Amino acid sequence: MTSSHSRYSRFAILLHWLMAVTIIGLFASGIISHELDRATAKPVIGMHKSFGVTVWLLVWVRLGWRFYHPPPPPLGRGLITRAASLAHGLLYGLMMLVPVAGYIMTATNPFQIPTYLFNVIPLTYLGLPADRALAQLFGTFHEIGAKVLMALVLVHSAGALFHHFILKDDTLRRMIKSSL
């Protein structure tokens, strides 16, 4: 049995799973939107942008939470722990950069249409100039970054399953059961 100080709080667990589901949904909606006609894709893209902004905001909440409530120490040592630490750093970095790239791509698109977060709050673009080449550059980064992020999510998930089924430790359990 793992002691309560080696588990995550309910809030940390909620943020983790909320972001996981949202990121997977964002990846799926990004792919699906390319397969739809323009009229059908418009609301899908609008929700994609809304949830992208949400992920960007939530990653800052999550980082703030981690600062004041450090996560429990890793259960292992050595190469696996260093690899997990690197993967977590890359996950956080991409969760911040992929939405920013999407924002800049949208903001610099010469054929920009107004964006409303969740069809309510207007999204401003901070006066970035329309520049097709810049929009394409950031669009490419957004797409590649999203694919790398999804690959890291899969590696992260495989790592949790490896810990659970092969190493038989509490790594996965402590992200499911809280300390509260």
PDB file of C-alpha atoms in Angstrom:
ATOM      1  CA  MET A   1       0.000   0.000   0.000  1.00  0.00           C
ATOM      2  CA  THR A   2       1.265   3.450  -0.877  1.00  0.00           C
ATOM      3  CA  SER A   3       1.144   6.201   1.734  1.00  0.00           C
ATOM      4  CA  SER A   4      -0.921   9.340   1.106  1.00  0.00           C
ATOM      5  CA  HIS A   5       2.138  11.592   0.683  1.00  0.00           C
ATOM      6  CA  SER A   6       3.185   9.502  -2.311  1.00  0.00           C
ATOM      7  CA  ARG A   7      -0.112  10.010  -4.143  1.00  0.00           C
ATOM      8  CA  TYR A   8      -1.431  12.873  -6.218  1.00  0.00           C
ATOM      9  CA  SER A   9      -4.207  15.141  -4.965  1.00  0.00           C
ATOM     10  CA  ARG A  10      -7.716  14.931  -6.414  1.00  0.00           C
ATOM     11  CA  PHE A  11      -7.170  18.253  -8.159  1.00  0.00           C
ATOM     12  CA  ALA A  12      -3.928  17.069  -9.801  1.00  0.00           C
ATOM     13  CA  ILE A  13      -5.630  13.868 -10.941  1.00  0.00           C
ATOM     14  CA  LEU A  14      -8.611  15.809 -12.285  1.00  0.00           C
ATOM     15  CA  LEU A  15      -6.324  18.156 -14.249  1.00  0.00           C
ATOM     16  CA  HIS A  16      -4.306  15.231 -15.613  1.00  0.00           C
ATOM     17  CA  TRP A  17      -7.300  13.306 -16.941  1.00  0.00           C
ATOM     18  CA  LEU A  18      -9.175  16.403 -18.116  1.00  0.00           C
ATOM     19  CA  MET A  19      -6.164  17.475 -20.151  1.00  0.00           C
ATOM     20  CA  ALA A  20      -5.568  13.949 -21.464  1.00  0.00           C
ATOM     21  CA  VAL A  21      -9.122  13.626 -22.782  1.00  0.00           C
ATOM     22  CA  THR A  22      -9.088  17.175 -24.180  1.00  0.00           C
ATOM     23  CA  ILE A  23      -5.752  16.712 -25.971  1.00  0.00           C
ATOM     24  CA  ILE A  24      -6.909  13.454 -27.547  1.00  0.00           C
ATOM     25  CA  GLY A  25     -10.140  15.188 -28.616  1.00  0.00           C
ATOM     26  CA  LEU A  26      -8.158  18.087 -30.075  1.00  0.00           C
ATOM     27  CA  PHE A  27      -5.998  15.718 -32.084  1.00  0.00           C
ATOM     28  CA  ALA A  28      -9.063  13.883 -33.406  1.00  0.00           C
ATOM     29  CA  SER A  29     -10.923  17.099 -34.247  1.00  0.00           C
ATOM     30  CA  GLY A  30      -7.858  18.461 -36.038  1.00  0.00           C
ATOM     31  CA  ILE A  31      -7.715  15.375 -38.249  1.00  0.00           C
ATOM     32  CA  ILE A  32     -11.470  15.236 -38.793  1.00  0.00           C
ATOM     33  CA  SER A  33     -11.708  18.921 -39.741  1.00  0.00           C
ATOM     34  CA  HIS A  34      -9.433  18.305 -42.755  1.00  0.00           C
ATOM     35  CA  GLU A  35     -11.835  15.663 -44.054  1.00  0.00           C
ATOM     36  CA  LEU A  36     -14.959  17.840 -43.850  1.00  0.00           C
ATOM     37  CA  ASP A  37     -16.327  20.351 -46.323  1.00  0.00           C
ATOM     38  CA  ARG A  38     -15.764  24.000 -45.415  1.00  0.00           C
ATOM     39  CA  ALA A  39     -19.241  24.654 -43.974  1.00  0.00           C
ATOM     40  CA  THR A  40     -19.212  21.522 -41.814  1.00  0.00           C
ATOM     41  CA  ALA A  41     -15.610  22.048 -40.715  1.00  0.00           C
ATOM     42  CA  LYS A  42     -16.191  25.618 -39.473  1.00  0.00           C
ATOM     43  CA  PRO A  43     -17.907  24.718 -36.149  1.00  0.00           C
ATOM     44  CA  VAL A  44     -15.481  21.814 -35.600  1.00  0.00           C
ATOM     45  CA  ILE A  45     -12.536  24.170 -36.058  1.00  0.00           C
ATOM     46  CA  GLY A  46     -14.194  26.733 -33.781  1.00  0.00           C
ATOM     47  CA  MET A  47     -14.486  24.167 -30.985  1.00  0.00           C
ATOM     48  CA  HIS A  48     -10.946  22.951 -31.728  1.00  0.00           C
ATOM     49  CA  LYS A  49      -9.665  26.497 -31.169  1.00  0.00           C
ATOM     50  CA  SER A  50     -11.746  26.887 -28.001  1.00  0.00           C
ATOM     51  CA  PHE A  51     -10.436  23.683 -26.456  1.00  0.00           C
ATOM     52  CA  GLY A  52      -6.889  24.528 -27.629  1.00  0.00           C
ATOM     53  CA  VAL A  53      -7.043  27.779 -25.657  1.00  0.00           C
ATOM     54  CA  THR A  54      -8.484  25.795 -22.738  1.00  0.00           C
ATOM     55  CA  VAL A  55      -5.544  23.359 -22.787  1.00  0.00           C
ATOM     56  CA  TRP A  56      -3.103  26.269 -22.927  1.00  0.00           C
ATOM     57  CA  LEU A  57      -4.750  27.864 -19.871  1.00  0.00           C
ATOM     58  CA  LEU A  58      -4.987  24.543 -18.015  1.00  0.00           C
ATOM     59  CA  VAL A  59      -1.292  23.787 -18.513  1.00  0.00           C
ATOM     60  CA  TRP A  60      -0.493  27.040 -16.685  1.00  0.00           C
ATOM     61  CA  VAL A  61      -2.898  26.083 -13.893  1.00  0.00           C
ATOM     62  CA  ARG A  62      -1.241  22.681 -13.746  1.00  0.00           C
ATOM     63  CA  LEU A  63       2.259  24.159 -13.613  1.00  0.00           C
ATOM     64  CA  GLY A  64       1.161  26.531 -10.857  1.00  0.00           C
ATOM     65  CA  TRP A  65      -0.359  23.641  -8.936  1.00  0.00           C
ATOM     66  CA  ARG A  66       2.855  21.614  -9.308  1.00  0.00           C
ATOM     67  CA  PHE A  67       4.884  24.566  -8.054  1.00  0.00           C
ATOM     68  CA  TYR A  68       2.884  24.829  -4.821  1.00  0.00           C
ATOM     69  CA  HIS A  69       2.068  21.107  -4.539  1.00  0.00           C
ATOM     70  CA  PRO A  70       5.043  19.157  -5.906  1.00  0.00           C
ATOM     71  CA  PRO A  71       4.188  15.741  -7.315  1.00  0.00           C
ATOM     72  CA  PRO A  72       5.156  12.644  -5.367  1.00  0.00           C
ATOM     73  CA  PRO A  73       8.681  11.408  -6.016  1.00  0.00           C
ATOM     74  CA  PRO A  74       9.113   8.870  -8.825  1.00  0.00           C
ATOM     75  CA  LEU A  75       8.985   5.251  -7.763  1.00  0.00           C
ATOM     76  CA  GLY A  76      11.957   4.142  -9.831  1.00  0.00           C
ATOM     77  CA  ARG A  77      15.498   5.275 -10.410  1.00  0.00           C
ATOM     78  CA  GLY A  78      17.952   5.444 -13.229  1.00  0.00           C
ATOM     79  CA  LEU A  79      17.265   5.505 -16.954  1.00  0.00           C
ATOM     80  CA  ILE A  80      13.479   4.942 -16.703  1.00  0.00           C
ATOM     81  CA  THR A  81      13.077   7.869 -14.299  1.00  0.00           C
ATOM     82  CA  ARG A  82      15.246  10.145 -16.465  1.00  0.00           C
ATOM     83  CA  ALA A  83      13.295   9.135 -19.584  1.00  0.00           C
ATOM     84  CA  ALA A  84       9.991   9.812 -17.801  1.00  0.00           C
ATOM     85  CA  SER A  85      11.264  13.210 -16.659  1.00  0.00           C
ATOM     86  CA  LEU A  86      12.322  14.104 -20.202  1.00  0.00           C
ATOM     87  CA  ALA A  87       8.967  12.931 -21.598  1.00  0.00           C
ATOM     88  CA  HIS A  88       7.080  15.014 -19.008  1.00  0.00           C
ATOM     89  CA  GLY A  89       9.147  18.093 -19.878  1.00  0.00           C
ATOM     90  CA  LEU A  90       8.439  17.589 -23.583  1.00  0.00           C
ATOM     91  CA  LEU A  91       4.736  17.037 -22.879  1.00  0.00           C
ATOM     92  CA  TYR A  92       4.502  20.296 -20.922  1.00  0.00           C
ATOM     93  CA  GLY A  93       6.497  22.176 -23.544  1.00  0.00           C
ATOM     94  CA  LEU A  94       4.312  20.964 -26.380  1.00  0.00           C
ATOM     95  CA  MET A  95       1.103  21.567 -24.413  1.00  0.00           C
ATOM     96  CA  MET A  96       2.217  25.210 -24.256  1.00  0.00           C
ATOM     97  CA  LEU A  97       3.720  25.621 -27.739  1.00  0.00           C
ATOM     98  CA  VAL A  98       1.231  23.772 -29.954  1.00  0.00           C
ATOM     99  CA  PRO A  99      -1.701  26.053 -28.983  1.00  0.00           C
ATOM    100  CA  VAL A 100       0.513  29.143 -29.392  1.00  0.00           C
ATOM    101  CA  ALA A 101       1.488  27.977 -32.891  1.00  0.00           C
ATOM    102  CA  GLY A 102      -2.203  27.442 -33.703  1.00  0.00           C
ATOM    103  CA  TYR A 103      -3.000  30.932 -32.410  1.00  0.00           C
ATOM    104  CA  ILE A 104      -0.256  32.562 -34.512  1.00  0.00           C
ATOM    105  CA  MET A 105      -1.276  30.505 -37.550  1.00  0.00           C
ATOM    106  CA  THR A 106      -4.853  31.755 -37.188  1.00  0.00           C
ATOM    107  CA  ALA A 107      -3.862  35.320 -36.326  1.00  0.00           C
ATOM    108  CA  THR A 108      -1.580  35.729 -39.372  1.00  0.00           C
ATOM    109  CA  ASN A 109      -3.899  34.011 -41.847  1.00  0.00           C
ATOM    110  CA  PRO A 110      -4.846  36.583 -44.531  1.00  0.00           C
ATOM    111  CA  PHE A 111      -8.298  34.963 -44.830  1.00  0.00           C
ATOM    112  CA  GLN A 112      -8.913  35.156 -41.108  1.00  0.00           C
ATOM    113  CA  ILE A 113     -12.475  34.867 -39.895  1.00  0.00           C
ATOM    114  CA  PRO A 114     -13.459  36.004 -36.394  1.00  0.00           C
ATOM    115  CA  THR A 115     -13.059  33.373 -33.702  1.00  0.00           C
ATOM    116  CA  TYR A 116     -15.314  33.128 -30.669  1.00  0.00           C
ATOM    117  CA  LEU A 117     -14.284  30.895 -27.795  1.00  0.00           C
ATOM    118  CA  PHE A 118     -17.150  28.493 -27.209  1.00  0.00           C
ATOM    119  CA  ASN A 119     -19.221  30.734 -29.542  1.00  0.00           C
ATOM    120  CA  VAL A 120     -19.307  33.462 -26.876  1.00  0.00           C
ATOM    121  CA  ILE A 121     -15.997  35.216 -26.130  1.00  0.00           C
ATOM    122  CA  PRO A 122     -14.283  36.970 -29.057  1.00  0.00           C
ATOM    123  CA  LEU A 123     -10.635  35.971 -29.474  1.00  0.00           C
ATOM    124  CA  THR A 124      -8.381  38.885 -30.321  1.00  0.00           C
ATOM    125  CA  TYR A 125      -5.234  38.483 -32.364  1.00  0.00           C
ATOM    126  CA  LEU A 126      -3.079  41.233 -30.816  1.00  0.00           C
ATOM    127  CA  GLY A 127      -2.637  43.064 -34.116  1.00  0.00           C
ATOM    128  CA  LEU A 128      -0.451  40.432 -35.760  1.00  0.00           C
ATOM    129  CA  PRO A 129      -0.087  41.252 -39.473  1.00  0.00           C
ATOM    130  CA  ALA A 130      -1.623  39.033 -42.119  1.00  0.00           C
ATOM    131  CA  ASP A 131       1.222  37.008 -43.611  1.00  0.00           C
ATOM    132  CA  ARG A 132       0.471  33.863 -45.591  1.00  0.00           C
ATOM    133  CA  ALA A 133       4.040  32.495 -45.317  1.00  0.00           C
ATOM    134  CA  LEU A 134       4.087  33.026 -41.547  1.00  0.00           C
ATOM    135  CA  ALA A 135       0.654  31.407 -41.204  1.00  0.00           C
ATOM    136  CA  GLN A 136       1.881  28.392 -43.184  1.00  0.00           C
ATOM    137  CA  LEU A 137       5.076  28.142 -41.121  1.00  0.00           C
ATOM    138  CA  PHE A 138       3.183  28.170 -37.824  1.00  0.00           C
ATOM    139  CA  GLY A 139       0.536  25.867 -39.313  1.00  0.00           C
ATOM    140  CA  THR A 140       3.267  23.350 -40.110  1.00  0.00           C
ATOM    141  CA  PHE A 141       4.703  23.655 -36.594  1.00  0.00           C
ATOM    142  CA  HIS A 142       1.188  23.283 -35.135  1.00  0.00           C
ATOM    143  CA  GLU A 143       0.570  20.107 -37.135  1.00  0.00           C
ATOM    144  CA  ILE A 144       3.970  18.508 -36.503  1.00  0.00           C
ATOM    145  CA  GLY A 145       3.918  19.573 -32.842  1.00  0.00           C
ATOM    146  CA  ALA A 146       0.462  18.014 -32.415  1.00  0.00           C
ATOM    147  CA  LYS A 147       1.683  14.739 -33.929  1.00  0.00           C
ATOM    148  CA  VAL A 148       4.753  14.687 -31.675  1.00  0.00           C
ATOM    149  CA  LEU A 149       2.542  15.532 -28.687  1.00  0.00           C
ATOM    150  CA  MET A 150       0.192  12.660 -29.529  1.00  0.00           C
ATOM    151  CA  ALA A 151       3.166  10.296 -29.918  1.00  0.00           C
ATOM    152  CA  LEU A 152       4.399  11.389 -26.480  1.00  0.00           C
ATOM    153  CA  VAL A 153       0.913  10.825 -25.025  1.00  0.00           C
ATOM    154  CA  LEU A 154       1.056   7.272 -26.395  1.00  0.00           C
ATOM    155  CA  VAL A 155       4.572   6.731 -24.997  1.00  0.00           C
ATOM    156  CA  HIS A 156       3.436   8.194 -21.652  1.00  0.00           C
ATOM    157  CA  SER A 157       0.451   5.808 -21.616  1.00  0.00           C
ATOM    158  CA  ALA A 158       2.628   2.854 -22.565  1.00  0.00           C
ATOM    159  CA  GLY A 159       5.019   3.789 -19.761  1.00  0.00           C
ATOM    160  CA  ALA A 160       2.181   3.817 -17.230  1.00  0.00           C
ATOM    161  CA  LEU A 161       1.036   0.395 -18.443  1.00  0.00           C
ATOM    162  CA  PHE A 162       4.644  -0.877 -18.338  1.00  0.00           C
ATOM    163  CA  HIS A 163       4.914   0.232 -14.704  1.00  0.00           C
ATOM    164  CA  HIS A 164       1.573  -1.355 -13.850  1.00  0.00           C
ATOM    165  CA  PHE A 165       1.837  -4.714 -15.636  1.00  0.00           C
ATOM    166  CA  ILE A 166       5.584  -5.363 -15.939  1.00  0.00           C
ATOM    167  CA  LEU A 167       7.186  -3.567 -12.988  1.00  0.00           C
ATOM    168  CA  LYS A 168       4.029  -4.048 -10.894  1.00  0.00           C
ATOM    169  CA  ASP A 169       4.512  -0.780  -9.000  1.00  0.00           C
ATOM    170  CA  ASP A 170       2.015   1.924  -7.966  1.00  0.00           C
ATOM    171  CA  THR A 171       2.826   4.470 -10.692  1.00  0.00           C
ATOM    172  CA  LEU A 172      -0.531   4.114 -12.447  1.00  0.00           C
ATOM    173  CA  ARG A 173      -2.552   3.564  -9.257  1.00  0.00           C
ATOM    174  CA  ARG A 174      -1.386   6.796  -7.688  1.00  0.00           C
ATOM    175  CA  MET A 175      -2.648   8.774 -10.705  1.00  0.00           C
ATOM    176  CA  ILE A 176      -6.043   7.120 -10.306  1.00  0.00           C
ATOM    177  CA  LYS A 177      -6.518   7.205  -6.513  1.00  0.00           C
ATOM    178  CA  SER A 178      -5.987  10.497  -4.743  1.00  0.00           C
ATOM    179  CA  SER A 179      -4.417  11.354  -1.430  1.00  0.00           C
ATOM    180  CA  LEU A 180      -7.585  13.106  -0.247  1.00  0.00           C
TER     181      LEU A 180
END
